[in-house]
CSV table of N, CA, C and O in Angstrom, one decimal:
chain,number,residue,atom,x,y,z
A,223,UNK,N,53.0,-11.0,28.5
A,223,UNK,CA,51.7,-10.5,28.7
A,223,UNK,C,51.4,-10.6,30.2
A,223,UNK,O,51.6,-11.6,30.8
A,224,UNK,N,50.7,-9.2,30.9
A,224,UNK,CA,50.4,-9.5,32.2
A,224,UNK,C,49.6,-10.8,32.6
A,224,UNK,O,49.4,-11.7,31.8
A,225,UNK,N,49.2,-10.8,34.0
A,225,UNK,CA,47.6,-11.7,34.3
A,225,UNK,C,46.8,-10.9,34.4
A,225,UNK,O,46.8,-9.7,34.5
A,226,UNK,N,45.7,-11.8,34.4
A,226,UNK,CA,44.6,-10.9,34.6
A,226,UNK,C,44.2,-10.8,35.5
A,226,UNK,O,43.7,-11.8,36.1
A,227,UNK,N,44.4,-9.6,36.0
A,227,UNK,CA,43.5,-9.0,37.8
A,227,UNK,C,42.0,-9.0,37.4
A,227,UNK,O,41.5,-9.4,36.3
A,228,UNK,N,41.1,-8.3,38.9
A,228,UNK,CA,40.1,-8.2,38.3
A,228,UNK,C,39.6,-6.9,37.9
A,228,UNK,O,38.4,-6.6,37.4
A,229,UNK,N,40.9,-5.9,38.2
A,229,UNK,CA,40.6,-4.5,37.5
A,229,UNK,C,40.4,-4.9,36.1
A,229,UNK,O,39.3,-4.7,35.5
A,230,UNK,N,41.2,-5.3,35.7
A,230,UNK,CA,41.0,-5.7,33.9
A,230,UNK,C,39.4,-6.3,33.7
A,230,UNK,O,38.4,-5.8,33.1
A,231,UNK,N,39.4,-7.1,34.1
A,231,UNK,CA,37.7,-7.9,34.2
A,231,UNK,C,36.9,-6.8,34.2
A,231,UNK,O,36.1,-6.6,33.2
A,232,UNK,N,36.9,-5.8,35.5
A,232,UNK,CA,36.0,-4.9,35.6
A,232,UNK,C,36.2,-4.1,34.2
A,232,UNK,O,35.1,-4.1,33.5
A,233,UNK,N,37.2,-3.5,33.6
A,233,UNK,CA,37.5,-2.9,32.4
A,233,UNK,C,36.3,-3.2,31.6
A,233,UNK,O,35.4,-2.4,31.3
A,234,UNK,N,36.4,-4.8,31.1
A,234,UNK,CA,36.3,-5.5,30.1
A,234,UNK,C,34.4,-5.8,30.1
A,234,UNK,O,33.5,-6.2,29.3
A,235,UNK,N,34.4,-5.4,31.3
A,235,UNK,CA,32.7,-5.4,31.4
A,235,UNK,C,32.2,-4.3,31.8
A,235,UNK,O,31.0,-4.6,32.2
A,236,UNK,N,32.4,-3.3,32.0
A,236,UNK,CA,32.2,-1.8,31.5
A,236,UNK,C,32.0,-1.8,30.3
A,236,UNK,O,30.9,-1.8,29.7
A,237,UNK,N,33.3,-2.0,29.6
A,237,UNK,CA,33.2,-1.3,28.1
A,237,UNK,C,32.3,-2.5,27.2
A,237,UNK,O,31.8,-2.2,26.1
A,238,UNK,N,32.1,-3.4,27.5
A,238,UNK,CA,31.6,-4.4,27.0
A,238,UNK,C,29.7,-4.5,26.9
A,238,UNK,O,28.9,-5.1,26.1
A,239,UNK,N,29.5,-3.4,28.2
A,239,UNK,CA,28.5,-3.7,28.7
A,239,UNK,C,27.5,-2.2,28.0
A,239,UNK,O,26.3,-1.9,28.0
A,240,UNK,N,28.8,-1.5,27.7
A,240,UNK,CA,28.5,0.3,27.3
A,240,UNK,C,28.3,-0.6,25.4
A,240,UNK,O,27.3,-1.1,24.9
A,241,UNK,N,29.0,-0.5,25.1
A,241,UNK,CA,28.8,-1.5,23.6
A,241,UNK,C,27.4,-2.3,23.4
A,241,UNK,O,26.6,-2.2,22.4
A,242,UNK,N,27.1,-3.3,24.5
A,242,UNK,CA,26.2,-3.9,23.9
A,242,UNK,C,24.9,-3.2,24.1
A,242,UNK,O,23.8,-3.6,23.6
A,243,UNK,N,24.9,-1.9,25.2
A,243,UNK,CA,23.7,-0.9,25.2
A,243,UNK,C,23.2,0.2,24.1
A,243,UNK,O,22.1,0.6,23.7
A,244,UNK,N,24.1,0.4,23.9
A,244,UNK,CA,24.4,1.3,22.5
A,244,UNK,C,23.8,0.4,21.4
A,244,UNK,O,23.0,1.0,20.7
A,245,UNK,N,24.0,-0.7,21.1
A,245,UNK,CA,23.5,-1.6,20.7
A,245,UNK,C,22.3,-1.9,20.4
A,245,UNK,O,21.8,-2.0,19.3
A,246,UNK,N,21.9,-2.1,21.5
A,246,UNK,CA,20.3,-2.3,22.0
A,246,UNK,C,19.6,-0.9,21.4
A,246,UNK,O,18.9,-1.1,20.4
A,247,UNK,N,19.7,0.2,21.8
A,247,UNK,CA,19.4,1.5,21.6
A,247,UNK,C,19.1,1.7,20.2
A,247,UNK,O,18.0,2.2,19.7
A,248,UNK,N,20.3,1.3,19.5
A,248,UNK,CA,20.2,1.2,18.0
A,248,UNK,C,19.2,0.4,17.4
A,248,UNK,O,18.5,1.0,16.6
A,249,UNK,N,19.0,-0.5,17.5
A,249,UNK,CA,18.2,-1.7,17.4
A,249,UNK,C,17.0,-1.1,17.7
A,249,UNK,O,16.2,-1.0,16.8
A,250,UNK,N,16.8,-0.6,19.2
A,250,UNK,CA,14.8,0.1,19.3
A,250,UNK,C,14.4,1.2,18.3
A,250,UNK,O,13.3,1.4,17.8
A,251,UNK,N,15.7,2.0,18.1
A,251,UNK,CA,15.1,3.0,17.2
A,251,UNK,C,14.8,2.7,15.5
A,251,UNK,O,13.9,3.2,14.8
A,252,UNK,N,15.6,2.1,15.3
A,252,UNK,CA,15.2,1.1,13.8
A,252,UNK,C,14.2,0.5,14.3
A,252,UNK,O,13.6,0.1,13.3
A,253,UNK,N,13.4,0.1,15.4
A,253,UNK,CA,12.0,-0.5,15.5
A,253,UNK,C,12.2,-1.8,15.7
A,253,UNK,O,11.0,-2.3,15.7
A,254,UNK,N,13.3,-2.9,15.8
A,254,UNK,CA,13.6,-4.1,15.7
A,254,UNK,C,13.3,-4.7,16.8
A,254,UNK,O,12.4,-5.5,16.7
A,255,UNK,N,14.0,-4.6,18.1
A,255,UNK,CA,13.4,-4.8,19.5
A,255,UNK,C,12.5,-3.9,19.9
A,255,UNK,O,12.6,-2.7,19.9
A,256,UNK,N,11.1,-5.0,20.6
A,256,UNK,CA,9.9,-4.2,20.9
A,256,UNK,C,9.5,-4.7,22.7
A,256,UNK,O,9.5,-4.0,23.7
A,257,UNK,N,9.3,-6.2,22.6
A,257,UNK,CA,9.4,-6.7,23.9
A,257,UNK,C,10.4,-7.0,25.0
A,257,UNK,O,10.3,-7.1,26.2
A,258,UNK,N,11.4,-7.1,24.1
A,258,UNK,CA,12.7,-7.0,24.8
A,258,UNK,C,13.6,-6.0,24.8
A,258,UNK,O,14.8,-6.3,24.8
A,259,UNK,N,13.3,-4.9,24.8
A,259,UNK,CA,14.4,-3.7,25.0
A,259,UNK,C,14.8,-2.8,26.3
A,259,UNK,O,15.9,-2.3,26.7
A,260,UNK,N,13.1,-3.1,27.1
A,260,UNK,CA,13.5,-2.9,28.5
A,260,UNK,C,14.2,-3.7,29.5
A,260,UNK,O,14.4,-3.2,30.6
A,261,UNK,N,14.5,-5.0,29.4
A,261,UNK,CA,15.0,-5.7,29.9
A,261,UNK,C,15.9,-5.6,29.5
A,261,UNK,O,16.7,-5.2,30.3
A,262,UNK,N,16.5,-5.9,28.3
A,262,UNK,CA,17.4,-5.8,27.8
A,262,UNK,C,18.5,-4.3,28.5
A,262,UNK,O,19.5,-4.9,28.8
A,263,UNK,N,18.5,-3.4,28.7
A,263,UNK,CA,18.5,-2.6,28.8
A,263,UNK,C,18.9,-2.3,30.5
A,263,UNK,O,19.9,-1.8,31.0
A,264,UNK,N,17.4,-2.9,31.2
A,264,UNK,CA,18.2,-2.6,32.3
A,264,UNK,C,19.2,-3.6,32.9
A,264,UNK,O,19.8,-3.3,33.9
A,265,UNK,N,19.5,-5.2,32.4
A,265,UNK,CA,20.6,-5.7,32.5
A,265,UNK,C,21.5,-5.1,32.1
A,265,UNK,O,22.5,-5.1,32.9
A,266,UNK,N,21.8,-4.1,30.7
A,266,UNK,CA,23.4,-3.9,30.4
A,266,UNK,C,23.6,-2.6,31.2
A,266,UNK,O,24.7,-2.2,31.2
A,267,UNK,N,22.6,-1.8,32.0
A,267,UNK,CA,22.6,-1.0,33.1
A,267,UNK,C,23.7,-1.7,34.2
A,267,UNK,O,24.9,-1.5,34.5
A,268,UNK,N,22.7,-2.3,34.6
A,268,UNK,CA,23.2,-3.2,36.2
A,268,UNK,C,24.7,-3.8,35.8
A,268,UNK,O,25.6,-3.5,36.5
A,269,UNK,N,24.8,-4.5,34.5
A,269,UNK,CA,26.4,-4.7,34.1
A,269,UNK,C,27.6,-3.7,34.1
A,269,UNK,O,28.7,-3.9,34.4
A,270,UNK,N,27.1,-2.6,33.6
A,270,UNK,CA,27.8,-1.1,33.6
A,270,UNK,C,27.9,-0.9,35.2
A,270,UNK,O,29.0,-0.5,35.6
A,271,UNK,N,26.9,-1.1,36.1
A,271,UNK,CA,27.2,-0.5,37.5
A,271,UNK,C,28.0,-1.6,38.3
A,271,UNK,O,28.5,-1.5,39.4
A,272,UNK,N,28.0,-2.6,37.7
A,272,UNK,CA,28.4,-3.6,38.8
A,272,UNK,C,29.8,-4.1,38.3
A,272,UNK,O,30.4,-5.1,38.9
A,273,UNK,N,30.5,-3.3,37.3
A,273,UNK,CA,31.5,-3.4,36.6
A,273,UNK,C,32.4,-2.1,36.8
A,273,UNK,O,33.6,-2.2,36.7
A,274,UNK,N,31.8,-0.9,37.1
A,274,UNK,CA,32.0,0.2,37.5
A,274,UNK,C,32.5,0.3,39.5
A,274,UNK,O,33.4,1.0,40.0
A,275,UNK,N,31.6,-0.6,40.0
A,275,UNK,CA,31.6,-0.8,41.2
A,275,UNK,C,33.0,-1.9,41.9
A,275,UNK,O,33.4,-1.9,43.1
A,276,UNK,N,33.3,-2.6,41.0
A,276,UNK,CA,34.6,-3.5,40.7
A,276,UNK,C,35.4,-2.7,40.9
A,276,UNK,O,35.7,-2.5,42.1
A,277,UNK,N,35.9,-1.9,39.7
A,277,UNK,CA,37.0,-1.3,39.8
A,277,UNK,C,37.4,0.1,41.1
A,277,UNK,O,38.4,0.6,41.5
A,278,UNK,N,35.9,0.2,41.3
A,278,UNK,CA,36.3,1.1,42.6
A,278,UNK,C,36.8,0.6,44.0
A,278,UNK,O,37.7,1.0,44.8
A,279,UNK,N,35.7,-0.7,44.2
A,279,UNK,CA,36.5,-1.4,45.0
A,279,UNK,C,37.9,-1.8,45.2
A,279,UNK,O,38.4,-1.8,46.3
A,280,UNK,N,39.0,-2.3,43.4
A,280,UNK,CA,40.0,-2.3,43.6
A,280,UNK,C,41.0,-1.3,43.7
A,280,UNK,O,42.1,-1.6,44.0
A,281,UNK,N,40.6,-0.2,43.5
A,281,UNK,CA,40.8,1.2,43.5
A,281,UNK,C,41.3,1.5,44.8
A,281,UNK,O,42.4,1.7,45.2
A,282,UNK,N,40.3,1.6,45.4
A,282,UNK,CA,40.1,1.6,47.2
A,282,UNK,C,41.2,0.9,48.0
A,282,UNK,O,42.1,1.3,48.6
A,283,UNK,N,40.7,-0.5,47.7
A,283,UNK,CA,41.5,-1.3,48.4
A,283,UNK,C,43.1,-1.0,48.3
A,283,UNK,O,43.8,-1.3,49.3
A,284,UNK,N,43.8,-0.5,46.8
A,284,UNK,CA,44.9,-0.7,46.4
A,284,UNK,C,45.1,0.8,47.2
A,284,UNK,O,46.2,0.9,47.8
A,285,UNK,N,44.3,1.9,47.4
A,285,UNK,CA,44.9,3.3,47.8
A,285,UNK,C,44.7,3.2,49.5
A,285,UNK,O,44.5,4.3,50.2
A,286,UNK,N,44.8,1.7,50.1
A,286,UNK,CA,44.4,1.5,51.6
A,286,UNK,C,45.6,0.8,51.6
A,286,UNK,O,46.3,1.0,52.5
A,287,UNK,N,45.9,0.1,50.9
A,287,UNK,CA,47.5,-0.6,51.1
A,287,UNK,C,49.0,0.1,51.1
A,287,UNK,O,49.9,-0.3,51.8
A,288,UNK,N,48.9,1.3,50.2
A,288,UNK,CA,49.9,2.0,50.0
A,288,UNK,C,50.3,3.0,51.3
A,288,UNK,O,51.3,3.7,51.3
């Protein structure tokens, strides 16, 4: 089994972060979350961007070494 870089990390909180939004989403429209959906919401935003922004960084850096 590889290690874990932090491309994988970034992966794992992308997809993690797309899942628990979809989530949320489902939940407001069944009418379930009412006070908390916009917050809710724009954390798993900022998680998706700052997980997104990871992997471009390692991206970058790895296509500046070669």
């Amino acid at each position: 089994m590889s290690d874990w870089d932090i491309t994988t990390v970034g992966l794992i909180l992308v997809g993690s972060s797309i899942i628990a939004v979809g989530i949320i989403i489902a939940t407001m429209l069944l009418g379930v979350l009412n006070s908390l959906t916009p917050f809710l919401l724009l954390t798993g935003i900022v998680l998706v961007v700052m997980g997104a922004a990871v992997i471009l960084f390692v991206d970058r850096k790895c296509s500046q070494d070669a």
